[in-house]
Every structure is written in structure tokens, then in C-alpha cells.
Amino acid sequence: MARLAVAVTALLAASGTVDASPASLRCKAHPSCRWPPQQEWELFNKTVQGHLLAPPPPAGVCHTNQKTYNADQCAAVTKEWPDMNFHIENPVSLFMNQFNNDTCLPDPKAPCSDAGYPSRVVDARSVKDVEAAVRFARTNALRLIVKSTGHDYQGRSSAPGALSVWVHHLDSINYRPGPFKLSGSGRSIDGNVVVVGGGAQMGNIANVLSKVNQTIVSGQALTVSVGGYITGGGHSALSPKFGMAADNVVEMQVVLPTGETVMANQDTNKDIYWAVLGGGGSTFGVVTEYVIKTHPSPKIFGISLILFMLQKNDTIASEVLGSFSSFIPDMMDAGLAGYMVLGAGLDSPSPYLPPSIDGFEGQLALFDKGEAEWNAIIRPFNETLNTRFKGQAKLIAITQEYNSYNDWLQVVADRNPAGVNAWMASRLLDKEALSNQEVMGKTLWSAGSNPDASSVFFFLVGGKGVAANKGLNAVNPAWRSAYVHTITVSGFAPLNETAAKHSADVVDSLYQPLRDLTPNGGAYINEAFHFEKNWQKTFWGDNYDRLLQIKRRVDPDDVFWCAPCVGNERWQQDKTGKLCRV
């Protein structure tokens, strides 16, 4: 019986018009069908300077049926499996196991094969390697995917039997004081930039820029690379000040589905520039280089904000969270940004508090401001807490000043484990939604206290800076009015279709009230429910029609295909793992 992740991608593909095609091209080539002979692979390997890999399953060392079996190495892999860096440095492994079909886990009692992984990988060390890979996939009708670090919560950077372009080692980082001249037009752009390879990781970029007191719009995960982050839009605690990461891209180098490399900016290849920035990864081409605006790093007034209920009371907890939500737009307009977790049974951040708390914890920031501004921002909510909810909840703020954004980011960085099975749901929340205290409170507490879900992640990453760049690129229009990006997650046991379905049902139902509350809103493609029913509208809104037109023009043969991705309606993955026309 086919395991879940092979089947789930097929569930996503919407019905579409069947293209007239030769019967032989009804499906992409697969190791079981129309696979290039070994001689062609050997010639191709020479073309890519010996950078073609046929990686074994990453946990194959734990399984006696695999050639790589090694009991000592199995112990090491088992220990490293939850570590992000293990999956980053492996050419085929992702952070979330289900997208490799749970095919080979570090459990000797579980089955193991390579069926859920790409069959071949080009470890790209140059643009020419990427060009050659795209052309080879196009010529041989191979399924083609792109992986950088594996921070992919939609599974787009893995596919069974595919040829994968691994851009992890395209990781150059070069700071260039401005102005910068655009390719093609030669028009000068004021300000400083950093030129980075498509696989460069955010933490490494931040460390280079910190030496010149500069920063870029980057997220909470230091190990994520620019590639998928920017093509999805890229949110950040700096977004309320400087916009989305995609809004800060000056220019990029893209290998198109033809294998041709072009420069794209606001003057040259404008449609590519518009579409790639927010239109999603692995869709319009492979980005091998970004030119990104840098900003003088602000000093950070950091706030660890903790609210905990003084007694168990679901009704009061719901009302407190609803009330707090209604204050957020004004707080953010005054300069507040950052990351929060809401829910029941949160691990206590302080030895002076109970071991677990019901309420929220936040790592928040003000840029180039201080204690006086913070006190003014939090005062209205604190007054409400002390009147409407007197004796019901307590608010604590622990503040610390940081010399730079990077210094603060090192403290609040995402260090969640990898190598897990989980589904998530998310929604972008505007001022009107956040002001609906009843719905917000009930939904947040319902999700945050549900035993089958994680806490609620509540990211203050929208607001003024994001709104200011409306129409600049293909970033979901819902971002332009949003203040908060919220997520809930439900984990499940591997190799268990029933548990996986239950997990998906849990997060879907928990966040349905937020969909109902924001009927014209949407969700962030990079962190969203994998089975969104109306995913085109949810992830791209009114931008979808233009994105689809560009996709059909630049990639009429669907060299790039993923789910949920622009233009994927003409294909679906069957239960054997093959990608075939609808």
C-alpha cells in the first residue's frame, strides 16, 4: 500500500484541461519508465564536472537491506536526525519526514528504500552546472526539483525518482557599498547591497554584514537559505520596518526552464523579476544569485514578554488572548515586532514562575527605541489587564538592549528540531480580524490548548513596511494588509496514515474560523496547510492569474512542477510516485 506522502501530493492537484501530447510523454520519466540509460548519465556527469550524485537513503546505515548499513554510523545518524544541520548537509533529506514518504527513517525496525527520494542529484557548484541539469531534465522529460537546505514545509524540494538540483554550495556572500547598477539598463540604485549565491544561508549572511554594521531582512531561522525564503516572500521581524525579503531584492540571476540564464530586475526581464519574488520556488526557474538591499543595523530594545493565567479558566484565557490581539495593530504601528507563542502548558521561561504556564511568551523588539517607548506601547493593554482581568492574569516584561539586529537574532533564533512528521495550518490576520476579540480569543485558545496540536505561533511581522510595497511583486496581496502571521502545528507518528490524516484534520479545523474571519485574506505559502482547498487564491490571491500566464509562457512544457505551486494543475503524482498528466 502506498504510504501517505506519495498519495498526498496527488490530493493537491486540481483538475485541469488535458494537453494534447504524444502518448509517450503522458508521464515524466521515472526510474521505472523511460529512464535514461547509464551511458547517458555518465556523459551528463562529465558535463557537470563530476558533480552528479546518486545518494543513498540518509538513514540507510540503520538498515541491513541497504549497502550502506553500518551499526556504528546508525547510532550517529539517529542522534543527529533531529539536528537541522544533518538535513541541510544531506543532498536529499528534508526537515519533515513525510515529504520523503517516511521511506527510510533511522529506525532499524522500519522499512527502508530509496523510493521516496530523488534518484539523482546535481551538487551544483556553478551556474553552468544548473544550466546543464535543467537542459538534461528538459531533454529527457525528467521530473526536476530544487533543494537548498531542506527548510521546506510544503515538500517542494523532494520528489520520488526525480533529478534534483542541490544549490546548497552556491553560497557566496559579497557585500558591495552602493550605488548598484542594474544589469541591462545600467540604471543606478542608491544604497548598499549584498550579492549572494542562491544557497547562501541567512545566518552566514548576517555574520558577514554585521562586520560592516549592515543587515538584510531575514527571518528567525538562521540556517534557512535565501532561495526558498525569498521566492515565498520572506517574513521577518524587520518586515514592519523594511518590508518583505522579496521587496528588498534589487536583482537576481535565474536559470530558466530552457536552461538559459538571465538577469531579472525592474528594468530587464520584468515579468520574471515580478513572478519569482513571491510566486514560489521551483516554479519559474532556479535562482542562482540574488542582489539584496542592505540596511544599517538598528539597535534593538528587546522585550521578553510573558503573560500567564493565575488560575485555570478557559473562558478567561480566551478573553485575555482576544483582548491582547485587538491591541496588536496599534502596538505594531508604534514600532513593535517579533515572535510569540500562545497556548496552554507552555514551558516556563523563568525559574521564578510555575513549571508551565497558560498564556503567552514573546520575544519582541523595538528598533532604535527604548524603555520610554516600550512603556507607552504596552500601557493600554496593561491597564485593560489590571481592570477588566484584575486578579486573573499577570504580565511580565524583561528587557535588554542589543547593539544590532544580528545580536538579538542570535538570542531568539529558531532552534526547533528537524526530522519530524507534522502538518501545519496558517493565516494572515489584518486589523479587522485582530479586532474581533471573540473569534480571535476562542480560536487562539482552542488551538493553543488542543492536546493534539502544538501551541499557536503568533508572528508580528506585517504592518507598515509590508503595506508600503503593495504591487511591487507577486507576494500574496493578503500580506499587504496583514499585521500577524499565525501558525498551528500537529505532529504525528511516522508510517501511520490514520495518524497523519488526523493531524491534518486537526490543524485544518482549528484554523477554519480564521479563514471564515478573513474571507478575502490568505496564507503564507512557505508555512501553510499542505491541503488548502482553494490554494491558488489562498497563497496568491489576485496575483494568481498573472502568475499562471507567466508560467505558461516561460515553462510551457512544465519542466518545473511542484505542489502547491503555480501552474501545477496539468499534472499529478500517482501512487507509484510517477508524475503524469491529468
Coordinates of C-alpha atoms in Angstrom, one line a residue:
M1 CA 0.0 0.0 0.0
A2 CA 1.4 3.4 -0.9
R3 CA 2.3 5.4 2.1
L4 CA 0.9 8.8 2.8
A5 CA 3.3 11.3 1.3
V6 CA 3.2 9.7 -2.1
A7 CA -0.5 10.0 -2.1
V8 CA -0.9 13.4 -0.6
T9 CA 0.7 15.3 -3.4
A10 CA -1.9 13.8 -5.8
L11 CA -4.7 15.1 -3.5
L12 CA -3.5 18.6 -4.1
A13 CA -3.6 18.6 -7.8
A14 CA -6.7 20.3 -9.1
S15 CA -8.5 19.2 -12.3
G16 CA -7.4 21.0 -15.4
T17 CA -7.5 20.9 -19.2
V18 CA -5.7 17.9 -20.6
D19 CA -2.9 19.0 -23.1
A20 CA -2.6 17.3 -26.4
S21 CA 0.7 15.4 -26.1
P22 CA 2.3 12.3 -27.6
A23 CA 1.3 9.3 -25.5
S24 CA 4.9 8.6 -24.7
L25 CA 5.1 11.9 -22.8
R26 CA 2.0 11.3 -20.8
C27 CA 4.2 10.9 -17.7
K28 CA 7.6 12.3 -16.8
A29 CA 10.4 9.8 -17.0
H30 CA 10.9 7.7 -13.8
P31 CA 13.4 5.0 -12.8
S32 CA 10.7 2.5 -13.7
C33 CA 9.8 4.0 -17.0
R34 CA 11.8 5.7 -19.9
W35 CA 14.8 6.3 -17.6
P36 CA 18.0 7.5 -19.4
P37 CA 20.5 4.6 -19.9
Q38 CA 23.6 4.6 -17.7
Q39 CA 25.8 5.8 -20.5
E40 CA 23.8 9.0 -20.8
W41 CA 24.1 9.6 -17.1
E42 CA 27.9 9.1 -17.3
L43 CA 28.1 11.6 -20.1
F44 CA 26.0 14.0 -18.2
N45 CA 28.2 13.6 -15.1
K46 CA 31.1 14.8 -17.2
T47 CA 29.1 17.8 -18.3
V48 CA 28.6 18.8 -14.7
Q49 CA 32.2 18.3 -13.8
G50 CA 31.6 15.1 -11.8
H51 CA 29.0 16.7 -9.6
L52 CA 26.3 14.1 -10.3
L53 CA 25.3 12.1 -7.2
A54 CA 23.2 9.0 -6.6
P55 CA 22.7 9.4 -2.9
P56 CA 21.7 6.5 -0.7
P57 CA 18.8 7.0 1.7
P58 CA 20.2 9.2 4.5
A59 CA 19.2 6.6 7.2
G60 CA 20.3 3.6 5.1
V61 CA 23.1 3.0 7.6
C62 CA 20.5 1.7 10.0
H63 CA 19.0 -1.0 7.8
T64 CA 20.5 -4.3 6.9
N65 CA 18.9 -4.4 3.5
Q66 CA 21.0 -1.4 2.4
K67 CA 24.5 -1.4 1.1
T68 CA 25.4 1.4 3.4
Y69 CA 24.4 -0.5 6.6
N70 CA 26.7 0.3 9.5
A71 CA 25.6 -0.1 13.1
D72 CA 28.1 2.5 14.4
Q73 CA 27.1 5.1 11.9
C74 CA 23.4 4.3 12.6
A75 CA 23.9 5.4 16.2
A76 CA 25.4 8.7 15.0
V77 CA 22.6 9.3 12.4
T78 CA 19.9 8.6 15.0
K79 CA 21.5 11.1 17.3
E80 CA 21.8 13.7 14.5
W81 CA 18.4 13.2 13.0
P82 CA 16.7 16.0 15.0
D83 CA 19.5 18.4 14.1
M84 CA 18.8 20.9 11.3
N85 CA 22.4 20.6 10.1
F86 CA 22.1 16.9 9.3
H87 CA 19.4 17.5 6.8
I88 CA 20.9 20.7 5.5
E89 CA 24.2 18.9 4.6
N90 CA 22.4 15.8 3.1
P91 CA 21.6 16.2 -0.6
V92 CA 18.1 14.6 -0.4
S93 CA 16.8 14.8 3.2
L94 CA 14.2 17.3 4.3
F95 CA 13.2 18.6 7.7
M96 CA 9.8 16.9 7.6
N97 CA 9.9 13.2 7.1
Q98 CA 6.5 12.7 5.4
F99 CA 7.7 14.5 2.2
N100 CA 10.3 11.8 1.7
N101 CA 7.4 9.3 2.3
D102 CA 8.9 8.1 5.6
T103 CA 10.8 5.9 3.2
C104 CA 13.9 5.5 5.3
L105 CA 13.9 6.5 8.9
P106 CA 16.7 5.9 11.5
D107 CA 14.7 3.0 12.9
P108 CA 16.0 -0.5 12.2
K109 CA 12.5 -1.9 12.6
A110 CA 11.0 0.3 9.9
P111 CA 11.2 -0.4 6.2
C112 CA 13.9 1.4 4.1
S113 CA 14.2 2.1 0.4
D114 CA 15.2 5.0 -1.8
A115 CA 11.6 5.1 -3.3
G116 CA 10.7 8.4 -1.7
Y117 CA 13.9 10.3 -2.7
P118 CA 15.3 11.9 -5.8
S119 CA 17.2 9.3 -7.8
R120 CA 20.0 11.7 -9.0
V121 CA 21.3 15.0 -7.6
V122 CA 23.5 17.6 -9.2
D123 CA 25.6 19.1 -6.5
A124 CA 25.7 22.4 -8.3
R125 CA 29.0 24.3 -7.9
S126 CA 28.4 26.8 -10.7
V127 CA 25.7 28.3 -12.8
K128 CA 26.8 26.1 -15.7
D129 CA 26.0 23.0 -13.5
V130 CA 22.5 24.3 -13.0
E131 CA 22.1 25.1 -16.7
A132 CA 23.2 21.6 -17.7
A133 CA 20.9 20.0 -15.1
V134 CA 17.8 21.9 -16.4
R135 CA 18.7 21.1 -20.0
F136 CA 19.2 17.4 -19.3
A137 CA 15.9 17.2 -17.4
R138 CA 14.1 19.0 -20.2
T139 CA 15.6 16.8 -23.0
N140 CA 14.8 13.6 -21.1
A141 CA 11.4 14.7 -19.7
L142 CA 12.7 14.1 -16.2
R143 CA 11.0 15.4 -13.1
L144 CA 13.1 18.3 -11.9
I145 CA 13.2 19.7 -8.4
V146 CA 15.4 22.1 -6.5
K147 CA 16.8 21.7 -2.9
S148 CA 18.9 24.1 -0.9
T149 CA 18.7 23.4 2.9
G150 CA 15.5 21.4 3.2
H151 CA 13.5 24.0 5.2
D152 CA 10.5 23.1 3.1
Y153 CA 7.2 22.7 4.9
Q154 CA 5.4 22.0 1.6
G155 CA 7.7 19.2 0.3
R156 CA 8.6 21.0 -2.9
S157 CA 12.3 20.2 -2.7
S158 CA 11.9 16.5 -2.8
A159 CA 10.2 14.0 -5.2
P160 CA 10.5 10.3 -5.8
G161 CA 12.6 9.4 -8.9
A162 CA 13.4 13.0 -9.7
L163 CA 16.6 14.8 -10.8
S164 CA 17.4 17.3 -8.1
V165 CA 19.5 20.5 -8.4
W166 CA 21.1 21.0 -5.0
V167 CA 22.1 24.6 -4.8
H168 CA 23.5 24.4 -1.2
H169 CA 27.0 25.1 -2.3
L170 CA 26.2 28.2 -4.3
D171 CA 26.8 30.1 -1.1
S172 CA 29.0 33.1 -2.0
I173 CA 28.4 36.3 0.0
N174 CA 29.9 39.6 -1.2
Y175 CA 29.0 43.0 0.4
R176 CA 29.0 45.9 -2.1
P177 CA 28.7 49.5 -0.9
G178 CA 26.4 51.4 -3.3
P179 CA 25.2 52.6 -5.7
F180 CA 24.5 49.4 -7.7
K181 CA 23.9 49.4 -11.5
L182 CA 21.1 47.2 -12.8
S183 CA 22.0 44.7 -15.5
G184 CA 20.6 45.6 -18.8
S185 CA 19.6 49.1 -18.2
G186 CA 22.6 50.3 -16.3
R187 CA 20.3 52.4 -14.0
S188 CA 21.9 53.1 -10.7
I189 CA 20.1 52.1 -7.4
D190 CA 21.2 54.0 -4.4
G191 CA 22.2 52.3 -1.2
N192 CA 24.3 49.3 -0.3
V193 CA 23.7 45.7 -1.4
V194 CA 24.9 42.2 -0.8
V195 CA 25.4 39.7 -3.6
V196 CA 24.7 36.2 -2.5
G197 CA 24.5 32.7 -4.1
G198 CA 21.1 31.0 -4.3
G199 CA 22.1 28.6 -1.5
A200 CA 23.6 31.2 1.0
Q201 CA 22.2 30.8 4.5
M202 CA 20.7 33.7 6.4
G203 CA 22.9 33.3 9.5
N204 CA 26.1 33.4 7.4
I205 CA 24.9 36.5 5.5
A206 CA 24.1 38.1 8.8
N207 CA 27.5 37.4 10.2
V208 CA 29.3 38.9 7.2
L209 CA 27.1 42.0 7.2
S210 CA 27.5 42.5 11.0
K211 CA 31.1 43.3 10.4
V212 CA 30.1 46.5 8.5
N213 CA 27.0 47.2 10.7
Q214 CA 24.6 46.3 8.0
T215 CA 21.7 43.8 7.9
I216 CA 19.1 42.4 5.5
V217 CA 15.5 41.4 6.0
S218 CA 15.9 37.9 7.4
G219 CA 13.8 35.5 9.4
Q220 CA 14.1 33.7 12.7
A221 CA 15.8 30.6 11.2
L222 CA 19.5 31.3 10.8
T223 CA 20.0 28.1 8.7
V224 CA 17.4 28.8 6.1
S225 CA 18.8 29.8 2.7
V226 CA 17.8 32.8 0.5
G227 CA 16.3 30.6 -2.2
G228 CA 13.0 29.3 -1.0
Y229 CA 12.7 32.0 1.7
I230 CA 12.7 34.9 -0.8
T231 CA 10.7 33.1 -3.6
G232 CA 7.9 32.6 -1.0
G233 CA 8.1 36.3 0.1
G234 CA 10.2 36.0 3.3
H235 CA 8.8 37.5 6.5
S236 CA 11.0 38.9 9.3
A237 CA 10.9 40.9 12.5
L238 CA 12.4 43.6 10.3
S239 CA 9.4 43.5 7.8
P240 CA 7.3 46.1 9.7
K241 CA 10.2 48.5 9.1
F242 CA 11.7 47.4 5.7
G243 CA 9.1 45.1 4.0
M244 CA 9.2 41.5 3.0
A245 CA 12.6 39.9 2.0
A246 CA 11.3 39.8 -1.6
D247 CA 10.6 43.5 -1.5
N248 CA 14.3 44.1 -0.9
V249 CA 15.7 42.2 -3.9
V250 CA 17.3 44.5 -6.4
E251 CA 18.2 41.9 -9.0
M252 CA 18.6 38.2 -9.5
Q253 CA 20.2 35.7 -11.8
V254 CA 17.8 33.0 -12.9
V255 CA 18.2 29.8 -14.9
L256 CA 15.0 29.5 -16.9
P257 CA 13.3 26.2 -17.9
T258 CA 15.1 26.4 -21.2
G259 CA 18.5 26.2 -19.5
E260 CA 19.2 29.9 -20.4
T261 CA 20.5 32.2 -17.6
V262 CA 19.1 35.7 -17.4
M263 CA 19.3 38.7 -15.1
A264 CA 16.0 39.9 -13.8
N265 CA 15.2 43.3 -12.3
Q266 CA 12.7 46.1 -12.5
D267 CA 14.0 47.1 -15.9
T268 CA 15.1 43.8 -17.5
N269 CA 13.0 40.6 -17.7
K270 CA 10.5 42.4 -15.6
D271 CA 7.9 39.6 -15.6
I272 CA 10.4 37.1 -14.3
Y273 CA 11.5 39.5 -11.6
W274 CA 7.9 40.1 -10.5
A275 CA 6.9 36.4 -10.6
V276 CA 9.8 34.9 -8.8
L277 CA 9.6 37.3 -5.9
G278 CA 6.7 35.7 -4.0
G279 CA 5.5 33.4 -6.8
G280 CA 7.0 30.4 -5.1
G281 CA 10.2 28.3 -5.6
S282 CA 10.8 25.5 -8.1
T283 CA 8.3 27.1 -10.5
F284 CA 9.8 29.7 -12.9
G285 CA 13.5 28.7 -12.7
V286 CA 16.4 28.3 -10.4
V287 CA 17.7 31.4 -8.7
T288 CA 21.5 31.2 -8.6
E289 CA 22.2 34.7 -7.3
Y290 CA 20.4 37.5 -5.5
V291 CA 21.4 41.1 -5.1
I292 CA 19.7 42.3 -1.9
K293 CA 19.4 45.7 -0.3
T294 CA 21.2 46.1 3.0
H295 CA 20.2 48.4 5.8
P296 CA 22.2 50.0 8.6
S297 CA 21.5 47.6 11.5
P298 CA 19.2 49.2 14.1
K299 CA 19.9 48.9 17.8
I300 CA 17.4 46.6 19.4
F301 CA 15.4 47.2 22.6
G302 CA 14.5 43.5 23.3
I303 CA 11.5 42.5 25.3
S304 CA 10.8 39.0 26.7
L305 CA 7.1 39.4 27.3
I306 CA 5.3 36.8 29.4
L307 CA 1.6 36.6 30.3
F308 CA 0.3 33.8 32.5
M309 CA -3.1 33.0 33.9
L310 CA -3.3 32.9 37.7
Q311 CA -5.9 30.1 37.6
K312 CA -7.3 27.6 35.1
N313 CA -10.2 29.1 33.3
D314 CA -10.7 28.6 29.6
T315 CA -13.2 31.4 29.2
I316 CA -10.9 34.0 30.8
A317 CA -7.9 32.7 28.9
S318 CA -9.8 33.1 25.7
E319 CA -10.9 36.6 26.6
V320 CA -7.4 37.7 27.6
L321 CA -5.9 36.5 24.3
G322 CA -8.7 38.1 22.3
S323 CA -8.2 41.4 24.1
F324 CA -4.4 41.3 23.6
S325 CA -4.9 40.6 19.8
S326 CA -7.0 43.7 19.5
F327 CA -4.1 45.9 20.7
I328 CA -1.6 44.5 18.3
P329 CA -2.1 46.7 15.3
D330 CA -1.6 49.9 17.4
M331 CA 1.4 48.3 19.1
M332 CA 3.0 47.4 15.7
D333 CA 2.2 50.8 14.2
A334 CA 4.2 52.2 17.1
G335 CA 7.2 50.0 16.2
L336 CA 6.7 46.7 17.9
A337 CA 7.7 43.5 16.1
G338 CA 8.8 39.9 16.9
Y339 CA 7.7 36.4 17.6
M340 CA 5.2 35.0 20.1
V341 CA 3.9 31.6 21.3
L342 CA 0.4 31.3 22.7
G343 CA -1.2 28.4 24.5
A344 CA -1.7 26.1 27.4
G345 CA 1.1 24.3 29.2
L346 CA 3.9 26.4 27.8
D347 CA 7.4 25.7 29.2
S348 CA 8.1 28.3 31.8
P349 CA 10.8 30.8 30.6
S350 CA 11.8 31.6 34.2
P351 CA 12.7 29.5 37.3
Y352 CA 10.7 32.0 39.3
L353 CA 7.4 31.1 37.5
P354 CA 5.4 27.8 37.6
P355 CA 7.0 25.0 35.6
S356 CA 4.4 25.5 32.9
I357 CA 2.1 28.4 32.2
D358 CA -1.1 29.1 30.3
G359 CA -0.9 32.3 28.3
F360 CA 1.9 33.5 26.0
E361 CA 5.6 34.1 25.7
G362 CA 7.1 36.6 23.2
Q363 CA 10.5 37.7 22.0
L364 CA 9.7 41.2 20.8
A365 CA 11.8 44.1 19.5
L366 CA 11.8 47.9 19.1
F367 CA 14.2 49.4 16.6
D368 CA 16.3 52.3 17.7
K369 CA 13.9 53.0 20.6
G370 CA 14.0 52.4 24.3
E371 CA 12.2 51.9 27.6
A372 CA 10.0 55.0 27.4
E373 CA 8.6 54.0 24.0
W374 CA 8.0 50.4 25.2
N375 CA 6.1 51.6 28.3
A376 CA 3.9 53.8 26.1
I377 CA 3.2 50.8 23.8
I378 CA 2.3 48.3 26.5
R379 CA 0.4 50.7 28.8
P380 CA -3.1 50.4 27.2
F381 CA -3.1 46.6 27.3
N382 CA -1.6 46.6 30.8
E383 CA -4.4 48.9 32.0
T384 CA -7.0 46.6 30.5
L385 CA -5.4 43.7 32.2
N386 CA -5.5 45.4 35.5
T387 CA -9.1 46.5 35.2
R388 CA -11.1 44.0 33.1
F389 CA -9.0 41.0 34.1
K390 CA -7.8 42.0 37.6
G391 CA -6.5 39.0 39.5
Q392 CA -6.9 36.7 36.5
A393 CA -3.6 37.1 34.7
K394 CA -0.1 38.6 35.2
L395 CA 2.1 40.3 32.7
I396 CA 5.9 40.4 33.0
A397 CA 8.4 42.1 30.7
I398 CA 12.1 41.5 30.9
T399 CA 14.0 44.0 28.7
Q400 CA 17.5 44.0 27.3
E401 CA 19.3 46.2 24.8
Y402 CA 21.3 44.8 21.9
N403 CA 23.8 46.6 19.7
S404 CA 22.5 45.2 16.5
Y405 CA 19.7 43.2 14.9
N406 CA 22.1 40.2 14.5
D407 CA 22.9 40.2 18.2
W408 CA 19.2 40.0 19.0
L409 CA 18.5 37.4 16.3
Q410 CA 21.2 35.1 17.8
V411 CA 19.2 35.0 21.0
V412 CA 15.7 34.5 19.6
A413 CA 16.7 32.2 16.6
D414 CA 14.5 29.2 15.8
R415 CA 16.0 26.1 17.2
N416 CA 13.1 23.7 16.8
P417 CA 14.0 20.1 16.0
A418 CA 14.1 18.7 12.4
G419 CA 13.4 15.1 11.2
V420 CA 9.8 15.2 12.3
N421 CA 6.3 14.4 10.9
A422 CA 3.8 17.2 11.2
W423 CA 1.2 19.3 9.4
M424 CA 0.6 22.9 9.9
A425 CA -2.1 25.5 9.1
S426 CA -1.7 29.3 9.0
R427 CA -3.4 32.5 8.3
L428 CA -2.6 36.2 7.7
L429 CA -4.5 38.5 10.0
D430 CA -5.3 42.1 9.3
K431 CA -6.5 44.8 11.7
E432 CA -10.2 44.0 11.2
A433 CA -9.6 40.3 12.1
L434 CA -7.4 41.1 15.1
S435 CA -10.1 43.5 16.4
N436 CA -12.7 40.7 16.6
Q437 CA -11.9 39.8 20.2
E438 CA -14.4 37.0 20.4
V439 CA -13.4 35.0 17.4
M440 CA -9.7 35.6 17.9
G441 CA -9.8 34.7 21.5
K442 CA -11.8 31.5 21.1
T443 CA -9.7 30.4 18.1
L444 CA -6.3 31.1 19.6
W445 CA -7.2 29.4 22.9
S446 CA -8.9 26.4 21.2
A447 CA -5.8 25.8 19.1
G448 CA -3.3 26.6 21.8
S449 CA -4.9 24.3 24.3
N450 CA -5.7 21.4 22.0
P451 CA -3.8 18.3 23.1
D452 CA -3.4 17.2 19.5
A453 CA -1.8 20.4 18.4
S454 CA 1.2 22.5 19.3
S455 CA 0.9 25.9 20.7
V456 CA 0.0 28.8 18.5
F457 CA 2.8 30.7 16.8
F458 CA 1.9 34.4 16.5
F459 CA 4.4 36.4 14.5
L460 CA 4.3 40.2 14.5
V461 CA 5.9 40.6 11.0
G462 CA 3.5 42.6 8.9
G463 CA 2.3 46.2 9.2
K464 CA 3.5 49.5 7.7
G465 CA 6.7 48.3 6.0
V466 CA 4.9 45.4 4.2
A467 CA 1.9 47.6 3.2
A468 CA 4.2 50.2 1.6
N469 CA 5.4 47.8 -1.1
K470 CA 1.9 46.7 -2.4
G471 CA 2.1 45.7 -6.1
L472 CA 5.9 45.5 -6.2
N473 CA 6.0 41.8 -6.8
A474 CA 4.0 38.6 -6.6
V475 CA 3.9 38.4 -2.8
N476 CA 0.5 37.4 -1.7
P477 CA -1.6 40.6 -1.6
A478 CA -3.0 39.5 1.8
W479 CA 0.4 40.3 3.2
R480 CA 0.0 44.0 2.4
S481 CA -2.8 44.4 4.9
A482 CA -1.7 41.8 7.4
Y483 CA -0.1 42.5 10.8
V484 CA 0.2 39.0 12.1
H485 CA 1.1 35.6 10.5
T486 CA -0.1 32.8 12.8
I487 CA 0.6 29.1 12.6
T488 CA -0.5 26.0 14.5
V489 CA 1.1 22.6 14.1
S490 CA 0.2 19.0 14.8
G491 CA 2.7 16.2 14.8
F492 CA 2.0 12.5 14.1
A493 CA 3.7 9.2 14.2
P494 CA 5.6 8.1 11.0
L495 CA 4.3 5.3 8.8
N496 CA 0.8 5.8 10.2
E497 CA -1.7 7.1 7.6
T498 CA -4.5 7.3 10.2
A499 CA -2.4 9.5 12.5
A500 CA -1.3 11.7 9.6
K501 CA -4.9 12.2 8.4
H502 CA -6.0 13.1 12.0
S503 CA -3.1 15.6 12.3
A504 CA -4.2 17.3 9.0
D505 CA -7.8 17.3 10.1
V506 CA -6.9 18.9 13.5
V507 CA -5.0 21.9 12.1
D508 CA -7.5 22.4 9.3
S509 CA -10.4 22.5 11.6
L510 CA -8.7 24.6 14.3
Y511 CA -7.9 27.4 11.8
Q512 CA -11.1 27.3 9.8
P513 CA -12.6 30.1 12.0
L514 CA -9.7 32.3 10.9
R515 CA -10.4 31.5 7.2
D516 CA -14.1 32.4 7.9
L517 CA -13.0 35.6 9.6
T518 CA -10.8 36.7 6.7
P519 CA -12.7 35.5 3.5
N520 CA -10.7 37.8 1.3
G521 CA -7.4 37.0 3.1
G522 CA -4.8 34.3 2.6
A523 CA -1.9 32.4 4.0
Y524 CA 1.9 32.4 3.6
I525 CA 2.9 29.8 1.0
N526 CA 6.1 28.7 2.8
E527 CA 4.3 28.0 6.1
A528 CA 0.8 26.8 5.4
F529 CA -1.6 23.9 5.3
H530 CA -0.5 21.5 2.6
F531 CA -4.0 20.6 1.6
E532 CA -5.6 24.1 1.2
K533 CA -8.7 23.6 -0.9
N534 CA -8.5 26.9 -2.7
W535 CA -4.8 27.1 -2.6
Q536 CA -4.4 29.4 -5.7
K537 CA -6.4 32.2 -4.0
T538 CA -5.1 31.4 -0.5
F539 CA -1.5 31.7 -1.4
W540 CA -1.5 34.3 -4.3
G541 CA -4.9 36.0 -4.3
D542 CA -5.5 38.2 -7.4
N543 CA -1.9 37.7 -8.5
Y544 CA -2.6 34.1 -9.5
D545 CA -3.9 34.8 -13.0
R546 CA -0.8 36.8 -14.0
L547 CA 1.5 34.3 -12.4
L548 CA -0.2 31.5 -14.4
Q549 CA 0.2 33.4 -17.6
I550 CA 3.9 33.9 -17.0
K551 CA 4.3 30.3 -16.0
R552 CA 2.7 29.1 -19.3
R553 CA 4.9 31.4 -21.3
V554 CA 8.3 30.7 -19.7
D555 CA 7.7 27.0 -19.0
P556 CA 5.1 25.7 -21.5
D557 CA 6.4 22.1 -21.1
D558 CA 6.3 22.2 -17.2
V559 CA 10.0 21.4 -16.8
F560 CA 9.4 22.6 -13.2
W561 CA 6.5 21.1 -11.3
C562 CA 5.7 21.0 -7.6
A563 CA 2.7 21.2 -5.3
P564 CA 1.2 23.5 -4.2
C565 CA 2.8 25.6 -7.0
V566 CA 1.7 28.0 -9.7
G567 CA 0.5 26.1 -12.8
N568 CA 0.6 22.6 -11.4
E569 CA -3.0 21.8 -12.4
R570 CA -2.0 19.8 -15.5
W571 CA -0.1 17.1 -13.7
Q572 CA -0.5 14.9 -10.6
Q573 CA 1.7 12.3 -8.8
D574 CA 0.3 8.8 -8.9
K575 CA 0.6 6.2 -6.2
T576 CA 3.7 4.8 -7.7
G577 CA 5.5 8.1 -7.5
K578 CA 5.3 8.9 -11.2
L579 CA 4.2 12.4 -12.3
C580 CA 1.6 12.1 -15.1
R581 CA -0.7 14.4 -16.9
V582 CA -4.2 14.8 -15.5

